Amino acid sequence: MSAWSAGTRIAAIRNATEDTVFLFGRGIYAGDHPRPGSGNWSQGTLDMARRVVEESLNKNVDALRAADDAFMVRRIAESVEQGKQTQEEADRGIAEYRRLRLEREARRAAMTVDEQVTELLTQMDLNPRLDLDGGGTVWGCECWWMPEAEFDKRYSKHSVVVVPEPARSTA
């Protein structure tokens, strides 16, 4: 999941050297989507995901929830200390976080192990889709990418070479 919102102007970079950046292009971050080939999981991948799900069912939920809660409370307290939000906003944020976590836990508890395996793998298949101005698409797993303004600042002294999209297997 990206820190930037869908619609953010981006630059998609294949690679860079000390003085040259090889750019797939500029465009927009279109959000996280299933990347090509998603859903075609091997038996080994399905087995791995099943083990992860089954192991999670045997964990102490109260201990996990307490650790998660402590992490979020610390993170939000830092945000208040830095003046990024008020204590009142922080209190509302942690209450909303706890509410959403409970909803997520209840939804998962109502799912079969097979449904949880599919959900896990589907979420793992999500990847940033970068729609280039020239009409192509590059996936986040295929490049380095960043907001366009950050690219312009970081690579202002580099030569820019536009390169074609990555070749993808059709199999």
PDB file of C-alpha atoms in Angstrom:
ATOM      1  CA  MET A   1       0.000   0.000   0.000  1.00  0.00           C
ATOM      2  CA  SER A   2       1.345   3.381  -0.980  1.00  0.00           C
ATOM      3  CA  ALA A   3       1.778   6.456   1.138  1.00  0.00           C
ATOM      4  CA  TRP A   4       0.421   8.494  -1.785  1.00  0.00           C
ATOM      5  CA  SER A   5      -3.148   8.710  -2.964  1.00  0.00           C
ATOM      6  CA  ALA A   6      -4.403   7.481  -6.313  1.00  0.00           C
ATOM      7  CA  GLY A   7      -4.060  10.221  -8.890  1.00  0.00           C
ATOM      8  CA  THR A   8      -0.655  11.408  -7.627  1.00  0.00           C
ATOM      9  CA  ARG A   9       1.647  12.442 -10.466  1.00  0.00           C
ATOM     10  CA  ILE A  10       4.645  10.087 -10.519  1.00  0.00           C
ATOM     11  CA  ALA A  11       7.870   9.226 -12.302  1.00  0.00           C
ATOM     12  CA  ALA A  12       8.671   5.541 -12.888  1.00  0.00           C
ATOM     13  CA  ILE A  13      12.404   4.784 -12.950  1.00  0.00           C
ATOM     14  CA  ARG A  14      14.075   1.673 -14.316  1.00  0.00           C
ATOM     15  CA  ASN A  15      17.478   2.543 -12.839  1.00  0.00           C
ATOM     16  CA  ALA A  16      19.914   5.389 -12.353  1.00  0.00           C
ATOM     17  CA  THR A  17      23.647   5.912 -12.421  1.00  0.00           C
ATOM     18  CA  GLU A  18      25.687   8.747 -10.978  1.00  0.00           C
ATOM     19  CA  ASP A  19      24.685  11.074 -13.812  1.00  0.00           C
ATOM     20  CA  THR A  20      21.898   9.372 -15.815  1.00  0.00           C
ATOM     21  CA  VAL A  21      18.399   8.244 -14.929  1.00  0.00           C
ATOM     22  CA  PHE A  22      16.609   5.693 -17.100  1.00  0.00           C
ATOM     23  CA  LEU A  23      12.942   6.580 -16.991  1.00  0.00           C
ATOM     24  CA  PHE A  24       9.993   4.430 -18.020  1.00  0.00           C
ATOM     25  CA  GLY A  25       7.967   7.613 -18.002  1.00  0.00           C
ATOM     26  CA  ARG A  26       5.774   9.978 -16.075  1.00  0.00           C
ATOM     27  CA  GLY A  27       2.146   9.403 -15.278  1.00  0.00           C
ATOM     28  CA  ILE A  28      -0.160   8.772 -12.356  1.00  0.00           C
ATOM     29  CA  TYR A  29      -0.298   6.330  -9.480  1.00  0.00           C
ATOM     30  CA  ALA A  30      -3.596   4.551 -10.198  1.00  0.00           C
ATOM     31  CA  GLY A  31      -3.805   2.795  -6.823  1.00  0.00           C
ATOM     32  CA  ASP A  32      -2.976  -0.750  -5.803  1.00  0.00           C
ATOM     33  CA  HIS A  33      -4.334  -3.418  -8.162  1.00  0.00           C
ATOM     34  CA  PRO A  34      -3.772  -7.129  -8.781  1.00  0.00           C
ATOM     35  CA  ARG A  35      -0.649  -7.355 -10.910  1.00  0.00           C
ATOM     36  CA  PRO A  36      -0.624  -9.454 -14.095  1.00  0.00           C
ATOM     37  CA  GLY A  37      -0.735 -13.172 -13.370  1.00  0.00           C
ATOM     38  CA  SER A  38      -2.472 -12.697 -10.035  1.00  0.00           C
ATOM     39  CA  GLY A  39      -4.564 -15.583  -8.801  1.00  0.00           C
ATOM     40  CA  ASN A  40      -2.462 -18.248 -10.527  1.00  0.00           C
ATOM     41  CA  TRP A  41      -0.956 -19.543  -7.304  1.00  0.00           C
ATOM     42  CA  SER A  42       1.151 -22.687  -7.256  1.00  0.00           C
ATOM     43  CA  GLN A  43       0.339 -25.471  -4.837  1.00  0.00           C
ATOM     44  CA  GLY A  44       3.458 -24.535  -2.868  1.00  0.00           C
ATOM     45  CA  THR A  45       2.226 -20.958  -2.489  1.00  0.00           C
ATOM     46  CA  LEU A  46      -1.236 -22.150  -1.443  1.00  0.00           C
ATOM     47  CA  ASP A  47       0.323 -24.504   1.116  1.00  0.00           C
ATOM     48  CA  MET A  48       2.523 -21.724   2.501  1.00  0.00           C
ATOM     49  CA  ALA A  49      -0.458 -19.382   2.850  1.00  0.00           C
ATOM     50  CA  ARG A  50      -2.496 -22.134   4.545  1.00  0.00           C
ATOM     51  CA  ARG A  51       0.311 -22.640   7.102  1.00  0.00           C
ATOM     52  CA  VAL A  52       0.410 -18.899   7.794  1.00  0.00           C
ATOM     53  CA  VAL A  53      -3.368 -18.744   8.275  1.00  0.00           C
ATOM     54  CA  GLU A  54      -3.493 -21.854  10.452  1.00  0.00           C
ATOM     55  CA  GLU A  55      -0.588 -20.622  12.610  1.00  0.00           C
ATOM     56  CA  SER A  56      -2.336 -17.278  13.069  1.00  0.00           C
ATOM     57  CA  LEU A  57      -5.429 -19.098  14.356  1.00  0.00           C
ATOM     58  CA  ASN A  58      -3.315 -20.618  17.137  1.00  0.00           C
ATOM     59  CA  LYS A  59      -1.823 -17.323  18.330  1.00  0.00           C
ATOM     60  CA  ASN A  60      -2.849 -15.461  21.455  1.00  0.00           C
ATOM     61  CA  VAL A  61      -5.176 -12.839  19.968  1.00  0.00           C
ATOM     62  CA  ASP A  62      -5.252 -10.777  23.164  1.00  0.00           C
ATOM     63  CA  ALA A  63      -1.446 -10.509  23.236  1.00  0.00           C
ATOM     64  CA  LEU A  64      -1.295  -9.603  19.536  1.00  0.00           C
ATOM     65  CA  ARG A  65      -4.032  -7.006  19.978  1.00  0.00           C
ATOM     66  CA  ALA A  66      -2.219  -5.488  22.995  1.00  0.00           C
ATOM     67  CA  ALA A  67       1.077  -5.264  21.093  1.00  0.00           C
ATOM     68  CA  ASP A  68      -0.658  -3.733  18.068  1.00  0.00           C
ATOM     69  CA  ASP A  69      -2.497  -1.274  20.278  1.00  0.00           C
ATOM     70  CA  ALA A  70       0.696  -0.228  22.098  1.00  0.00           C
ATOM     71  CA  PHE A  71       2.438   0.376  18.766  1.00  0.00           C
ATOM     72  CA  MET A  72      -0.405   2.534  17.431  1.00  0.00           C
ATOM     73  CA  VAL A  73      -0.734   4.516  20.672  1.00  0.00           C
ATOM     74  CA  ARG A  74       3.030   5.285  20.581  1.00  0.00           C
ATOM     75  CA  ARG A  75       2.875   6.255  16.928  1.00  0.00           C
ATOM     76  CA  ILE A  76      -0.097   8.564  17.439  1.00  0.00           C
ATOM     77  CA  ALA A  77       1.472  10.091  20.581  1.00  0.00           C
ATOM     78  CA  GLU A  78       4.550  10.964  18.493  1.00  0.00           C
ATOM     79  CA  SER A  79       2.279  12.646  15.966  1.00  0.00           C
ATOM     80  CA  VAL A  80       0.733  14.769  18.754  1.00  0.00           C
ATOM     81  CA  GLU A  81       4.199  15.650  20.115  1.00  0.00           C
ATOM     82  CA  GLN A  82       5.277  16.762  16.648  1.00  0.00           C
ATOM     83  CA  GLY A  83       2.202  18.981  16.369  1.00  0.00           C
ATOM     84  CA  LYS A  84       0.768  17.045  13.439  1.00  0.00           C
ATOM     85  CA  GLN A  85      -2.547  16.561  15.229  1.00  0.00           C
ATOM     86  CA  THR A  86      -4.271  17.513  18.458  1.00  0.00           C
ATOM     87  CA  GLN A  87      -4.817  15.097  21.337  1.00  0.00           C
ATOM     88  CA  GLU A  88      -8.535  15.155  20.547  1.00  0.00           C
ATOM     89  CA  GLU A  89      -7.846  14.141  16.934  1.00  0.00           C
ATOM     90  CA  ALA A  90      -5.462  11.450  18.178  1.00  0.00           C
ATOM     91  CA  ASP A  91      -8.088  10.047  20.560  1.00  0.00           C
ATOM     92  CA  ARG A  92     -10.627   9.873  17.735  1.00  0.00           C
ATOM     93  CA  GLY A  93      -8.040   8.250  15.469  1.00  0.00           C
ATOM     94  CA  ILE A  94      -7.134   5.503  17.928  1.00  0.00           C
ATOM     95  CA  ALA A  95     -10.812   4.823  18.651  1.00  0.00           C
ATOM     96  CA  GLU A  96     -11.480   4.488  14.909  1.00  0.00           C
ATOM     97  CA  TYR A  97      -8.427   2.252  14.498  1.00  0.00           C
ATOM     98  CA  ARG A  98      -9.644  -0.048  17.284  1.00  0.00           C
ATOM     99  CA  ARG A  99     -13.150  -0.153  15.792  1.00  0.00           C
ATOM    100  CA  LEU A 100     -11.829  -1.093  12.349  1.00  0.00           C
ATOM    101  CA  ARG A 101      -9.530  -3.748  13.835  1.00  0.00           C
ATOM    102  CA  LEU A 102     -12.464  -5.373  15.642  1.00  0.00           C
ATOM    103  CA  GLU A 103     -14.521  -5.338  12.428  1.00  0.00           C
ATOM    104  CA  ARG A 104     -11.632  -6.951  10.541  1.00  0.00           C
ATOM    105  CA  GLU A 105     -11.216  -9.595  13.262  1.00  0.00           C
ATOM    106  CA  ALA A 106     -14.947 -10.395  13.212  1.00  0.00           C
ATOM    107  CA  ARG A 107     -14.988 -10.664   9.414  1.00  0.00           C
ATOM    108  CA  ARG A 108     -12.001 -13.021   9.450  1.00  0.00           C
ATOM    109  CA  ALA A 109     -13.504 -15.122  12.249  1.00  0.00           C
ATOM    110  CA  ALA A 110     -16.565 -15.692  10.023  1.00  0.00           C
ATOM    111  CA  MET A 111     -14.387 -16.940   7.132  1.00  0.00           C
ATOM    112  CA  THR A 112     -13.261 -20.496   6.449  1.00  0.00           C
ATOM    113  CA  VAL A 113      -9.537 -21.251   6.332  1.00  0.00           C
ATOM    114  CA  ASP A 114      -9.761 -21.540   2.521  1.00  0.00           C
ATOM    115  CA  GLU A 115     -11.386 -18.105   2.307  1.00  0.00           C
ATOM    116  CA  GLN A 116      -8.667 -16.639   4.533  1.00  0.00           C
ATOM    117  CA  VAL A 117      -5.963 -18.225   2.349  1.00  0.00           C
ATOM    118  CA  THR A 118      -7.512 -16.683  -0.774  1.00  0.00           C
ATOM    119  CA  GLU A 119      -7.829 -13.286   0.929  1.00  0.00           C
ATOM    120  CA  LEU A 120      -4.183 -13.390   2.070  1.00  0.00           C
ATOM    121  CA  LEU A 121      -2.868 -14.265  -1.372  1.00  0.00           C
ATOM    122  CA  THR A 122      -5.142 -11.743  -3.087  1.00  0.00           C
ATOM    123  CA  GLN A 123      -3.852  -8.983  -0.799  1.00  0.00           C
ATOM    124  CA  MET A 124      -0.267 -10.084  -1.465  1.00  0.00           C
ATOM    125  CA  ASP A 125      -0.915  -9.805  -5.221  1.00  0.00           C
ATOM    126  CA  LEU A 126      -1.817  -6.114  -4.961  1.00  0.00           C
ATOM    127  CA  ASN A 127       0.810  -3.812  -6.414  1.00  0.00           C
ATOM    128  CA  PRO A 128       1.004  -0.117  -7.330  1.00  0.00           C
ATOM    129  CA  ARG A 129      -0.189   0.377 -10.910  1.00  0.00           C
ATOM    130  CA  LEU A 130       1.506   3.301 -12.635  1.00  0.00           C
ATOM    131  CA  ASP A 131      -0.339   4.520 -15.703  1.00  0.00           C
ATOM    132  CA  LEU A 132       2.102   6.361 -17.937  1.00  0.00           C
ATOM    133  CA  ASP A 133       1.208   9.460 -19.920  1.00  0.00           C
ATOM    134  CA  GLY A 134       2.151   7.647 -23.140  1.00  0.00           C
ATOM    135  CA  GLY A 135      -0.516   5.013 -22.524  1.00  0.00           C
ATOM    136  CA  GLY A 136       1.573   2.228 -21.016  1.00  0.00           C
ATOM    137  CA  THR A 137       1.524   0.697 -17.556  1.00  0.00           C
ATOM    138  CA  VAL A 138       4.404  -0.116 -15.248  1.00  0.00           C
ATOM    139  CA  TRP A 139       3.916  -1.966 -11.963  1.00  0.00           C
ATOM    140  CA  GLY A 140       5.518  -0.888  -8.702  1.00  0.00           C
ATOM    141  CA  CYS A 141       7.383  -4.209  -8.488  1.00  0.00           C
ATOM    142  CA  GLU A 142       9.068  -3.415 -11.823  1.00  0.00           C
ATOM    143  CA  CYS A 143      10.574  -0.059 -10.969  1.00  0.00           C
ATOM    144  CA  TRP A 144      11.418   2.637  -8.492  1.00  0.00           C
ATOM    145  CA  TRP A 145       8.750   5.293  -8.438  1.00  0.00           C
ATOM    146  CA  MET A 146       8.091   8.526  -6.629  1.00  0.00           C
ATOM    147  CA  PRO A 147       5.996  11.669  -6.872  1.00  0.00           C
ATOM    148  CA  GLU A 148       6.959  13.733  -9.895  1.00  0.00           C
ATOM    149  CA  ALA A 149       8.042  16.754  -7.821  1.00  0.00           C
ATOM    150  CA  GLU A 150      10.413  14.566  -5.779  1.00  0.00           C
ATOM    151  CA  PHE A 151      11.836  13.087  -8.986  1.00  0.00           C
ATOM    152  CA  ASP A 152      12.385  16.559 -10.484  1.00  0.00           C
ATOM    153  CA  LYS A 153      14.243  17.654  -7.342  1.00  0.00           C
ATOM    154  CA  ARG A 154      16.318  14.496  -6.824  1.00  0.00           C
ATOM    155  CA  TYR A 155      17.360  14.035 -10.454  1.00  0.00           C
ATOM    156  CA  SER A 156      17.563  17.670 -11.595  1.00  0.00           C
ATOM    157  CA  LYS A 157      21.233  17.344 -12.585  1.00  0.00           C
ATOM    158  CA  HIS A 158      20.906  13.916 -14.257  1.00  0.00           C
ATOM    159  CA  SER A 159      20.524  13.217 -17.941  1.00  0.00           C
ATOM    160  CA  VAL A 160      17.183  11.516 -18.523  1.00  0.00           C
ATOM    161  CA  VAL A 161      16.900   8.604 -20.950  1.00  0.00           C
ATOM    162  CA  VAL A 162      13.378   7.349 -21.630  1.00  0.00           C
ATOM    163  CA  VAL A 163      13.282   3.551 -21.906  1.00  0.00           C
ATOM    164  CA  PRO A 164      10.525   1.177 -23.038  1.00  0.00           C
ATOM    165  CA  GLU A 165       8.239  -0.590 -20.559  1.00  0.00           C
ATOM    166  CA  PRO A 166       9.549  -3.850 -19.127  1.00  0.00           C
ATOM    167  CA  ALA A 167       8.995  -6.912 -21.297  1.00  0.00           C
ATOM    168  CA  ARG A 168       6.437  -9.208 -19.666  1.00  0.00           C
ATOM    169  CA  SER A 169       5.924 -12.891 -20.161  1.00  0.00           C
ATOM    170  CA  THR A 170       2.620 -13.820 -21.780  1.00  0.00           C
ATOM    171  CA  ALA A 171       2.697 -17.270 -20.163  1.00  0.00           C
TER     172      ALA A 171
END
